Coordinates of C-alpha atoms and ligand atoms in Angstrom, one line a residue:
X113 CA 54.9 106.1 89.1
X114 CA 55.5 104.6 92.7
X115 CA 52.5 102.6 93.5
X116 CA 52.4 103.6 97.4
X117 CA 48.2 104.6 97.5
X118 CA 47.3 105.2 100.9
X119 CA 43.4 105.8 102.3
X120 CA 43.1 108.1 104.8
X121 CA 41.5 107.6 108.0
X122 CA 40.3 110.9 109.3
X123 CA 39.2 112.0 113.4
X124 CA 37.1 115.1 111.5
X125 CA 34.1 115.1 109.6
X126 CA 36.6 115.8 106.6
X127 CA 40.1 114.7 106.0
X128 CA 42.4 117.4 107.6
X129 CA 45.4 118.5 106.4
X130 CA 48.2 120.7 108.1
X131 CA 51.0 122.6 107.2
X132 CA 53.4 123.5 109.3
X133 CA 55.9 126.5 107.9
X134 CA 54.7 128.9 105.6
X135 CA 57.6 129.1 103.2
X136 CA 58.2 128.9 99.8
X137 CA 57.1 124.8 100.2
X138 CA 54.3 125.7 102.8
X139 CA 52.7 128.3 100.3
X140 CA 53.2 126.2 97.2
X141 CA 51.4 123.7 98.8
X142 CA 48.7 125.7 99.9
X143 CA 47.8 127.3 96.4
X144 CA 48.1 123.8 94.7
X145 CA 45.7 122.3 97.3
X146 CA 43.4 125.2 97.1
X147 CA 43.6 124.7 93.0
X148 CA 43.4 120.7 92.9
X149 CA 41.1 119.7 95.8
X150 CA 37.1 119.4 95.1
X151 CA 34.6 121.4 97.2
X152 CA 34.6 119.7 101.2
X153 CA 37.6 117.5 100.2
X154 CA 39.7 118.9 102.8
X155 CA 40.3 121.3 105.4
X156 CA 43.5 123.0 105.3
X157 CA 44.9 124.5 108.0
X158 CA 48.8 126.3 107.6
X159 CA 50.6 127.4 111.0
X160 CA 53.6 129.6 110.4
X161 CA 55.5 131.5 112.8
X162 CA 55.5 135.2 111.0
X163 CA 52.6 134.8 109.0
X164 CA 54.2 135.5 106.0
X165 CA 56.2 134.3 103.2
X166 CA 59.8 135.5 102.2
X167 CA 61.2 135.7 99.4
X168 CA 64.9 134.8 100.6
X169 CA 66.7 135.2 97.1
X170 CA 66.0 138.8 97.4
X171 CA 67.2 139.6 100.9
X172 CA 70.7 140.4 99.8
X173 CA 69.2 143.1 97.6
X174 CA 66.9 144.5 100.3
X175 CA 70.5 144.6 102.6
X176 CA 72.2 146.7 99.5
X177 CA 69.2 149.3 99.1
X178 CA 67.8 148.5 96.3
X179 CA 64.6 146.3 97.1
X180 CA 61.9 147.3 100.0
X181 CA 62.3 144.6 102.8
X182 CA 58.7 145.0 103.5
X183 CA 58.1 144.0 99.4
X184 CA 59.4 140.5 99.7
X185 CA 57.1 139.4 102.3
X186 CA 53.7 138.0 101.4
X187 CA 51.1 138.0 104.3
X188 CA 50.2 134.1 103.8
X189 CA 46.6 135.2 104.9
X190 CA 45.8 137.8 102.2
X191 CA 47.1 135.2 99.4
X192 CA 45.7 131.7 100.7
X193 CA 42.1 132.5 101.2
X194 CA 40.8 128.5 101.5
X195 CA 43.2 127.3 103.7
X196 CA 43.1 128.3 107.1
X197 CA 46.1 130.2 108.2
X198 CA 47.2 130.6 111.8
X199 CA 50.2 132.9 112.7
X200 CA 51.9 130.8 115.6
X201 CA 55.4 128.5 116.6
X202 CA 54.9 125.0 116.0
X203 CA 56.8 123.7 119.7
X204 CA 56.2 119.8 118.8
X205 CA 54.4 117.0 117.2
X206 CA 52.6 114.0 118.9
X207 CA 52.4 111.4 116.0
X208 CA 50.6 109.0 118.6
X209 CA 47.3 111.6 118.9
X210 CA 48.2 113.0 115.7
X211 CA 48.6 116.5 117.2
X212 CA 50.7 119.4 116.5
X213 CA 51.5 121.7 119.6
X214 CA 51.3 125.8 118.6
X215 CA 52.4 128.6 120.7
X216 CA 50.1 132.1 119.6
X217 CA 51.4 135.4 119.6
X218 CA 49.4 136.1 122.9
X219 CA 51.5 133.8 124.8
X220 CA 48.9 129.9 125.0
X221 CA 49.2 126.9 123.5
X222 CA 46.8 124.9 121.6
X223 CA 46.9 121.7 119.2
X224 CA 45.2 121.4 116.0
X225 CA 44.7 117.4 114.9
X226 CA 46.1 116.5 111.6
X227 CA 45.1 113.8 109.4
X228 CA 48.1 114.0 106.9
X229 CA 51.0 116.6 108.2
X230 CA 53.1 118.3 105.9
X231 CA 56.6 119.7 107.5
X232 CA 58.3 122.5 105.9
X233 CA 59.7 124.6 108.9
X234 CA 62.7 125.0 106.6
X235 CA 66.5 125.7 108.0
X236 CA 68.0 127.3 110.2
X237 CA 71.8 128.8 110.0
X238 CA 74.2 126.4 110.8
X239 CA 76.6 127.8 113.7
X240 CA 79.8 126.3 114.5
X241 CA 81.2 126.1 118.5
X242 CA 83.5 129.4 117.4
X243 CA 84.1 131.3 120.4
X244 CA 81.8 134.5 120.5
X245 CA 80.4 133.7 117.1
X246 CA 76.7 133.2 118.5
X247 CA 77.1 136.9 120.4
X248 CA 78.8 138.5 117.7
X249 CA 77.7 137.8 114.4
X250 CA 74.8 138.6 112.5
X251 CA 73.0 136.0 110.8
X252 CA 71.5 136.6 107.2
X253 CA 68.4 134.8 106.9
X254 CA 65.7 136.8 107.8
X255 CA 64.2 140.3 106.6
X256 CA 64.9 141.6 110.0
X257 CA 68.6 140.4 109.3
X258 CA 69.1 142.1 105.8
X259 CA 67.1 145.2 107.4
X260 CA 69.2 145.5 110.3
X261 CA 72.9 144.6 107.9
X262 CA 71.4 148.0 105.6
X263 CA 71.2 150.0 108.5
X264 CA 74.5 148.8 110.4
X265 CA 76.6 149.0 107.6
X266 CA 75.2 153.0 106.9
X267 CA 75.8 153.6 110.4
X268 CA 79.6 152.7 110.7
X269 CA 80.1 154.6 107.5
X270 CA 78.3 157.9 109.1
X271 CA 80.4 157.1 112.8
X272 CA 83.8 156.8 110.5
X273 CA 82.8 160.2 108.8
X274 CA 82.7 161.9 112.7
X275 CA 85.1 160.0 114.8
X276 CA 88.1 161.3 115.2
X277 CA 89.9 158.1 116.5
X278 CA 91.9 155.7 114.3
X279 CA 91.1 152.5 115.9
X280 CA 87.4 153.5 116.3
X281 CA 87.7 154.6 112.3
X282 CA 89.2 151.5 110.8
X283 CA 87.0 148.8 113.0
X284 CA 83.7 150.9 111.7
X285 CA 84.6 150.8 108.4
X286 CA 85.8 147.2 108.2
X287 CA 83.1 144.4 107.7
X288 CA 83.4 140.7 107.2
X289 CA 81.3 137.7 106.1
X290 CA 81.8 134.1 107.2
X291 CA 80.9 131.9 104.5
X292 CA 81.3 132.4 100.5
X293 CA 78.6 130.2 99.1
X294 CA 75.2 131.7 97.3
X295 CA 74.0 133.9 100.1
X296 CA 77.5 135.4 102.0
X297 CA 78.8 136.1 97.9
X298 CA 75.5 138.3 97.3
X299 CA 75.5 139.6 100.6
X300 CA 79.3 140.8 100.2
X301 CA 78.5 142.1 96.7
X302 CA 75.4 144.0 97.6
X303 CA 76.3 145.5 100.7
X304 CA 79.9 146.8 99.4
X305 CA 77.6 148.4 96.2
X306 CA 76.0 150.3 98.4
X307 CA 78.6 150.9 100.7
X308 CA 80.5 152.6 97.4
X309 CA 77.3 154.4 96.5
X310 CA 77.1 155.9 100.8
X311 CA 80.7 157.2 101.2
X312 CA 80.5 159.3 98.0
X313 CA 78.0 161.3 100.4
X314 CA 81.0 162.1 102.9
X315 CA 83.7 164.3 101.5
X316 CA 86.1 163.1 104.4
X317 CA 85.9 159.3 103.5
X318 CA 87.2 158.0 100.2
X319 CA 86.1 154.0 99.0
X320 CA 89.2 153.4 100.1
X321 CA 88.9 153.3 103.9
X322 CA 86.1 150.3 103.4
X323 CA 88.0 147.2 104.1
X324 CA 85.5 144.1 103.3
X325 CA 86.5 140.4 104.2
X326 CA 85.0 137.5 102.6
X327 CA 86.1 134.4 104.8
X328 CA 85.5 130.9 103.0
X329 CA 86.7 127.3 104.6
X330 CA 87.1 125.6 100.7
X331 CA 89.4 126.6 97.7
X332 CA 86.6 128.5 95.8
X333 CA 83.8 130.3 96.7
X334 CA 80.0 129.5 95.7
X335 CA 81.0 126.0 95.1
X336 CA 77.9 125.3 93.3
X337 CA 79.0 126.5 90.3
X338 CA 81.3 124.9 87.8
X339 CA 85.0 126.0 88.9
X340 CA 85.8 129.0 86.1
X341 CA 82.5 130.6 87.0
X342 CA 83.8 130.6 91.1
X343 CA 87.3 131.8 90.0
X344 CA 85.4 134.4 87.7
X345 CA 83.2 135.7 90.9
X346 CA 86.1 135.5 93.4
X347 CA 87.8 137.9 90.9
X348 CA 85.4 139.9 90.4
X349 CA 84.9 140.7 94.1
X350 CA 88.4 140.9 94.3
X351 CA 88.7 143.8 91.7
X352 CA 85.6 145.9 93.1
X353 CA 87.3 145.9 96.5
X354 CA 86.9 143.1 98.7
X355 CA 89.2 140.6 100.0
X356 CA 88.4 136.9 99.4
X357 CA 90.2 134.5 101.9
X358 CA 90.1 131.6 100.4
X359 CA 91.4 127.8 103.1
X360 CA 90.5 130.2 106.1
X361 CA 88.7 130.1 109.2
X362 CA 87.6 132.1 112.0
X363 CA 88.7 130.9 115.3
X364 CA 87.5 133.3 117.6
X365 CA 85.1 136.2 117.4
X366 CA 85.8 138.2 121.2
X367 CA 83.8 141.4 120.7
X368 CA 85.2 142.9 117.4
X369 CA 88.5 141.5 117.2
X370 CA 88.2 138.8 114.7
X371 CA 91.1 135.9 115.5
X372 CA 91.5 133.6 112.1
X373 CA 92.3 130.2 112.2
X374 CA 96.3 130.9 111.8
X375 CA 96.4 133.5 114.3
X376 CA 96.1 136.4 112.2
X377 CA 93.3 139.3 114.1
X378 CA 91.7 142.6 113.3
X379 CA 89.2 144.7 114.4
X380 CA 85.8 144.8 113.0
X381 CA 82.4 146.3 114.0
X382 CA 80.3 144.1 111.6
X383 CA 80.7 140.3 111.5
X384 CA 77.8 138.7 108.8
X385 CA 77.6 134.5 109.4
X386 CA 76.4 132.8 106.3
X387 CA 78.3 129.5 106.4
X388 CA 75.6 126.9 105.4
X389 CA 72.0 125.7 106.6
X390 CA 71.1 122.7 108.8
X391 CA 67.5 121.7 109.2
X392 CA 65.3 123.5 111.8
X393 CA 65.5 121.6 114.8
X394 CA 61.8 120.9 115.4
X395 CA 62.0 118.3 113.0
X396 CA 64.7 115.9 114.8
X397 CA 62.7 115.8 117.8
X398 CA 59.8 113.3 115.8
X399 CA 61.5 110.5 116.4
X400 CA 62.1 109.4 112.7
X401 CA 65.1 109.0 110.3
X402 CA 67.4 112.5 109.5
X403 CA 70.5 112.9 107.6
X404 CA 73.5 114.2 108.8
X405 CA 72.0 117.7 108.1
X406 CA 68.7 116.6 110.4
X407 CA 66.5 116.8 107.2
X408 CA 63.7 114.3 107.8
X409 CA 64.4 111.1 105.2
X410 CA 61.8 110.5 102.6
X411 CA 61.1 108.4 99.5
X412 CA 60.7 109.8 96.3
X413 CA 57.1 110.4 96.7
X414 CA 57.6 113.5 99.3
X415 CA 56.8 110.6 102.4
X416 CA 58.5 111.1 105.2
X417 CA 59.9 107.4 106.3
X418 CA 58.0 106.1 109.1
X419 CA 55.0 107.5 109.2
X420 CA 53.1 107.5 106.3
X421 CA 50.4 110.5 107.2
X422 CA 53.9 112.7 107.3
X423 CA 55.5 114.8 103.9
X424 CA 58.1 116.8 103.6
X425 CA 59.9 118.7 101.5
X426 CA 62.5 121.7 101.1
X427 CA 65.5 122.6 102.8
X428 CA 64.1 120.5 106.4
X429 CA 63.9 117.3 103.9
X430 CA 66.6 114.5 102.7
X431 CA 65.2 114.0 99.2
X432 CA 66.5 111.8 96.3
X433 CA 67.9 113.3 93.6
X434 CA 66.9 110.9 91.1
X435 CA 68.2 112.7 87.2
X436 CA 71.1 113.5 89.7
X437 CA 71.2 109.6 90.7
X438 CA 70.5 108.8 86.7
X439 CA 73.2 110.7 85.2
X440 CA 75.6 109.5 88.0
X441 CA 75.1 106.1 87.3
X442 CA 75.2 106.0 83.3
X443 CA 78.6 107.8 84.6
X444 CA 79.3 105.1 86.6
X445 CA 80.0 107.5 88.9
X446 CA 77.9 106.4 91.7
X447 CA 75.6 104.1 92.8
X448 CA 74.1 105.9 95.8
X449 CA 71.3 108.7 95.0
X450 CA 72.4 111.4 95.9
X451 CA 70.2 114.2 97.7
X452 CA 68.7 117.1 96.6
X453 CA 70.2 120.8 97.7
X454 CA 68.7 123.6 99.7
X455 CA 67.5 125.2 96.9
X456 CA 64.5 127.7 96.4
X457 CA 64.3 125.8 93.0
X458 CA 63.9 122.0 94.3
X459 CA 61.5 123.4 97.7
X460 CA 59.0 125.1 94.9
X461 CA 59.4 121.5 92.2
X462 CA 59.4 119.2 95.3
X463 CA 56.5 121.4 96.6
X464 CA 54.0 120.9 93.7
X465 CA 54.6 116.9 93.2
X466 CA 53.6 116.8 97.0
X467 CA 50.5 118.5 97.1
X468 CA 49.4 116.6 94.3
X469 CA 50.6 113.3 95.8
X470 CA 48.7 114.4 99.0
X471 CA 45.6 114.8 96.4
X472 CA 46.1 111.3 94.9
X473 CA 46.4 109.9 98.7
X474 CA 43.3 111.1 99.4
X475 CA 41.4 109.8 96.5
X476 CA 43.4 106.0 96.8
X477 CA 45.5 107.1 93.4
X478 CA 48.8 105.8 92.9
X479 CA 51.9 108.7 94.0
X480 CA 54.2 109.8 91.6
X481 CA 58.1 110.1 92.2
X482 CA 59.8 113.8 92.4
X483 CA 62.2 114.1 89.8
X484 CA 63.4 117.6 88.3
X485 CA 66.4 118.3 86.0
X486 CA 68.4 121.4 87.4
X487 CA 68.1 124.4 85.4
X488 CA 71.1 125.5 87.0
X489 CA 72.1 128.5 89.1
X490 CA 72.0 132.8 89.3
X491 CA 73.9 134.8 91.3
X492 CA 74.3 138.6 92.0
X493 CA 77.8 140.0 92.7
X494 CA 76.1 143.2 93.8
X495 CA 74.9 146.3 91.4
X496 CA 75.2 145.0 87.5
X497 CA 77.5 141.6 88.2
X498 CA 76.8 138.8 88.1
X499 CA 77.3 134.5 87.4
X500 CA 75.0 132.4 85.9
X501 CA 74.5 129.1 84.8
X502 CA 71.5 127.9 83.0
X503 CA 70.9 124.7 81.5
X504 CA 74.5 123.8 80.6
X505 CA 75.1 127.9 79.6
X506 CA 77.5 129.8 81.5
X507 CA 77.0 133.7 81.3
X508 CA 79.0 136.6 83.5
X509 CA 79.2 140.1 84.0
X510 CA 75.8 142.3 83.4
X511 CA 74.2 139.5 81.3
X512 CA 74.4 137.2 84.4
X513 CA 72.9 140.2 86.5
X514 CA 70.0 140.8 84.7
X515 CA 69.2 137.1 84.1
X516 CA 69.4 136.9 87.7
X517 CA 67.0 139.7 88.7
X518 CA 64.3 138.3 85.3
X519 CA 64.2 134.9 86.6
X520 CA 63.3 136.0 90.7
X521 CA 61.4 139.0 90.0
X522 CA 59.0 136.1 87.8
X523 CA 60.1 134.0 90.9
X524 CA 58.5 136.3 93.6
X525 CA 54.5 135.4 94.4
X526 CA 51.8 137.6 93.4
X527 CA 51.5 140.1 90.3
X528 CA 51.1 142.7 93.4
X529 CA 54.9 142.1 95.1
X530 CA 56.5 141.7 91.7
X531 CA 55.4 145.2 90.5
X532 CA 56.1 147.0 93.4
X533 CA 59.9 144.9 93.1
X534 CA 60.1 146.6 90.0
X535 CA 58.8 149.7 90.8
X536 CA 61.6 149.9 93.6
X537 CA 64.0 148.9 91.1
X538 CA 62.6 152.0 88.4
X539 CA 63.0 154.3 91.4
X540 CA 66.5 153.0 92.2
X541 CA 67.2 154.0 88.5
X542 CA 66.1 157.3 88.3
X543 CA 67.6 158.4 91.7
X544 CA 69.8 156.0 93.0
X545 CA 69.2 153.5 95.7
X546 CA 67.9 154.3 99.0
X547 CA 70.7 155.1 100.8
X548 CA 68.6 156.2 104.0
X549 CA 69.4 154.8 107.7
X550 CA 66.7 154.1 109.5
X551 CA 67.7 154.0 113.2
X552 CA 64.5 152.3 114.7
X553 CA 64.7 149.1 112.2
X554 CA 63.9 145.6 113.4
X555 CA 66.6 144.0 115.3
X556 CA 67.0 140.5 115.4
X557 CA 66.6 139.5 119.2
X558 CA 70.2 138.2 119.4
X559 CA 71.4 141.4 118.7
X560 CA 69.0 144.1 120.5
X561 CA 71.5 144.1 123.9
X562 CA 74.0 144.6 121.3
X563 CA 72.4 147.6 119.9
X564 CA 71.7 149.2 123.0
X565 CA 74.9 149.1 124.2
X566 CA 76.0 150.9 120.9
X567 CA 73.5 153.5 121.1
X568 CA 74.6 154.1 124.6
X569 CA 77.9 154.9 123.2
X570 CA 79.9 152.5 124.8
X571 CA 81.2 150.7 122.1
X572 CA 82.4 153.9 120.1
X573 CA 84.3 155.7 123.6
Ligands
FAD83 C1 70.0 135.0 101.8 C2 69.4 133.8 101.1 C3 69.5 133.8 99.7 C4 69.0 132.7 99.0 N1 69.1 132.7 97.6 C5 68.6 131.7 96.9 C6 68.7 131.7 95.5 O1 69.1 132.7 94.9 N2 68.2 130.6 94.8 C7 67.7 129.5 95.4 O2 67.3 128.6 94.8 N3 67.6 129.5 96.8 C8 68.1 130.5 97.5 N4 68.0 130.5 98.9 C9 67.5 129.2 99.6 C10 66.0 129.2 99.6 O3 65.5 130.4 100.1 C11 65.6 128.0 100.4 O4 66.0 126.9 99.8 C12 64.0 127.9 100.5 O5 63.6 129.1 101.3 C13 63.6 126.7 101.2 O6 62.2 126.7 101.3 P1 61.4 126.0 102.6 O7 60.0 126.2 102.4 O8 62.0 124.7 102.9 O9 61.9 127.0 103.8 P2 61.5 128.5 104.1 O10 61.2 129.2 102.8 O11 62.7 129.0 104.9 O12 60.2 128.5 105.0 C14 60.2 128.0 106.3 C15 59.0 128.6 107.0 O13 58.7 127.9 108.2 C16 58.4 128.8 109.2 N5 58.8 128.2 110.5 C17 60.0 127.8 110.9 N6 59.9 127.2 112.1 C18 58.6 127.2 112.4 C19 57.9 126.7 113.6 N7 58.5 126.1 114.6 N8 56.5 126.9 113.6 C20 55.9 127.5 112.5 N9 56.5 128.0 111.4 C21 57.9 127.8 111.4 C22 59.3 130.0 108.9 O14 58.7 131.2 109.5 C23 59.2 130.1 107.4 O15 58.2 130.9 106.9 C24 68.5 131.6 99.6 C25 68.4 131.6 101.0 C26 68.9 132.6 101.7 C27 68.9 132.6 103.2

């Protein structure tokens, strides 16, 4: 245990504590407040943006078909009854008046006081200064992204099936994804699944004519995982139909002509970014330590350094690693500690040891260090493939699948989501996944001029 007990001086009758993101380390620190804190211990307030929750891991599979978007969302108020919960953008932080600055739905601005902050606005995709990427590309990090990717994707295969143009044909039916760690290998494998499972439904088009590019910068994809268990996914993909391009780079994205790093171009109607996360930018503009990534440095305790009434923790925080740090150094690998990943896994561990810190600060108790052993690592290659690796065990093929969809559905919050996750996935079984386009879906703002140009037609004369 750190010995780093703080008292908390309070501007409100009661000590008051705000959470800004609503995430998988927002919640979790919500419920464990609600569970550990007495009667008038606290106030809680949490501000998110959406007002919800997502369950990220399962976006590729609500892109593919086969999980509701709208069933990996939790509404954050409906699930965190003692904690205030107030659906607005967090636009900055004065540590000097202890304020944080929130922009409502409506359009105003107000500030709520905090006593002791906790910042878990999570990431935000990390773009490169590619030419035409920022227009062009789709990002997958939202529901409204996966949504929008489900219905894209059905809606070049039905334009292939009634064009009669070649060049219109091929750049319809050809997709590519920019990044092949976790998320751009899942979203590859789930959106070719159902991409298979859609053309069967057009006489005229064979699985063939889908041509699906996986792009990755390093020698392996997901690198993550130990190397046979890339090598096994990369062929894997590679034998279900999709091309893995492995030491390449896009260069230039100028409408839908794709230009690679060595010069090579082709045509293509659906571009999918997914190459890594940086912190979300609200948090560099505090004034305190980041890493190269802009995650806010903090001690072992969840702290953020510099402020002591600020935490932190999940993909926006720089967090030792310390079993990482232990083994490393009875390797003699190392001395440094090194961090811990953007992982659901660490934001949910790191999240419980803060709110319980935050508990032990407010009673004068001593705060405990985070330290969690890796259990290791699931991944779907789309409909009944998979990778795994789980505490030192490496699994592939359907056993990896079905690990993978176990551990998340247990994963996902509330009894209510997870059984109607499962009910989709019964449904799925019986009749196939929903292979339905539905033309008015949410578009991600970036993309809606985009979209109107297509539906105009202009893109397709
Ligand atoms: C497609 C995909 C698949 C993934 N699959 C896996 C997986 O299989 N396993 C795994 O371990 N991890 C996976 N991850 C990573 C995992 O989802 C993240 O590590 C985790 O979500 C981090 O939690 P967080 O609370 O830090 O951020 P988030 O869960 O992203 O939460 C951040 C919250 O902050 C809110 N917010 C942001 N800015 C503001 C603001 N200015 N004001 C108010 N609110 C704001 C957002 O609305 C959001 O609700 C995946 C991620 C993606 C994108």
């Amino acid at each position: 245990m750190t010995q780093h007990a703080t008292s908390v001086a309070t501007v409100h009758p009661r000590p008051r504590i705000v959470i800004v993101g609503g995430g998988f380390v927002g919640y979790t620190v919500a419920r464990r407040l609600a569970r550990g804190l007495r009667a008038g211990e606290a106030d809680v307030v949490l501000i998110d943006g959406t007002g919800v929750m997502t369950y990220q891991p399962f976006l590729p599979e609500a892109a593919g078909g086969l999980v509701e978007p709208r069933h990996l969302v939790i509404p954050l108020r409906q699930v965190l009854k003692k904690a205030t919960v107030v659906t607005g953008l967090v636009t900055s932080i004065d540590r000097t008046y202890r304020k944080v600055h929130v922009r409502l739905p409506d359009g105003t601005d107000y500030a709520e006081d905090y006593d002791q902050l906790v910042l878990a606005p999570g990431a935000v995709p990390r773009t490169r200064p590619i030419p035409g990427l920022a227009a062009g590309a789709v990002g997958f990090g939202t529901v409204a992204d996966a949504a929008y990717l489900r219905d894209r994707v059905l809606r070049r295969i039905a334009l292939a099936a009634n064009t009669d143009d070649w060049p219109t044909f091929r750049r319809a039916l050809t997709f590519v994804v920019i990044g092949g760690g976790y998320s751009g290998v899942e979203a590859i494998g789930e959106l070719q699944s159902m991409a298979m499972a859609a053309i069967r439904r057009y006489p005229n088009l064979k699985p063939r004519y889908l041509r699906w590019e996986l792009i990755e910068a390093s020698d392996e994809i997901m690198p993550e995982l130990p190397g046979n268990l890339g090598a096994y996914a990369r062929r894997r993909l590679t034998k279900s139909g999709i091309s893995v391009r492995l030491n390449s780079q896009i260069a230039a994205l100028d409408g839908d002509l794709v230009t690679l790093a060595g010069g090579q171009q082709f045509h293509a109607d659906t571009v999918v970014w997914t190459a890594g996360v940086r912190a979300n930018p609200l948090l560099a503009g505090l004034g305190l330590p980041v890493d190269a990534r802009g995650r806010l440095q903090c001690d072992p305790t969840l702290r953020v350094q510099g402020d002591d009434r600020l935490w932190s923790a999940g993909d926006g925080a720089a967090v030792p690693d310390l079993v990482a740090g232990d083994r490393l150094r009875r390797d003699k690998a190392m001395a440094a500690v090194p961090l811990c990943g953007p992982t659901a896994q660490h934001a949910v561990r790191q999240a419980k040891m803060l709110a319980r810190n935050l508990i032990a600060g407010l009673r004068g108790k001593s705060l405990g260090d985070y330290r969690h052993r890796d259990a290791g690592s699931v991944a779907s290659l789309g409909l009944h493939r998979g990778v795994a690796k789980i505490y030192g065990v490496s699994l592939r093929g359907p056993a990896a699948w079905l690990l993978h969809r176990c551990y998340h559905l247990l994963m996902v919050p509330t009894w209510g989501r997870r059984v109607r996750v499962a009910a989709g996935w019964a449904a799925a079984l019986l009749g196939g996944r929903d292979l339905t386009p539905l033309p008015i879906a949410v578009v991600p703002p970036y993309l809606a001029a985009e979209r109107e140009r297509d539906q105009r037609g202009e893109r397709v004369a």
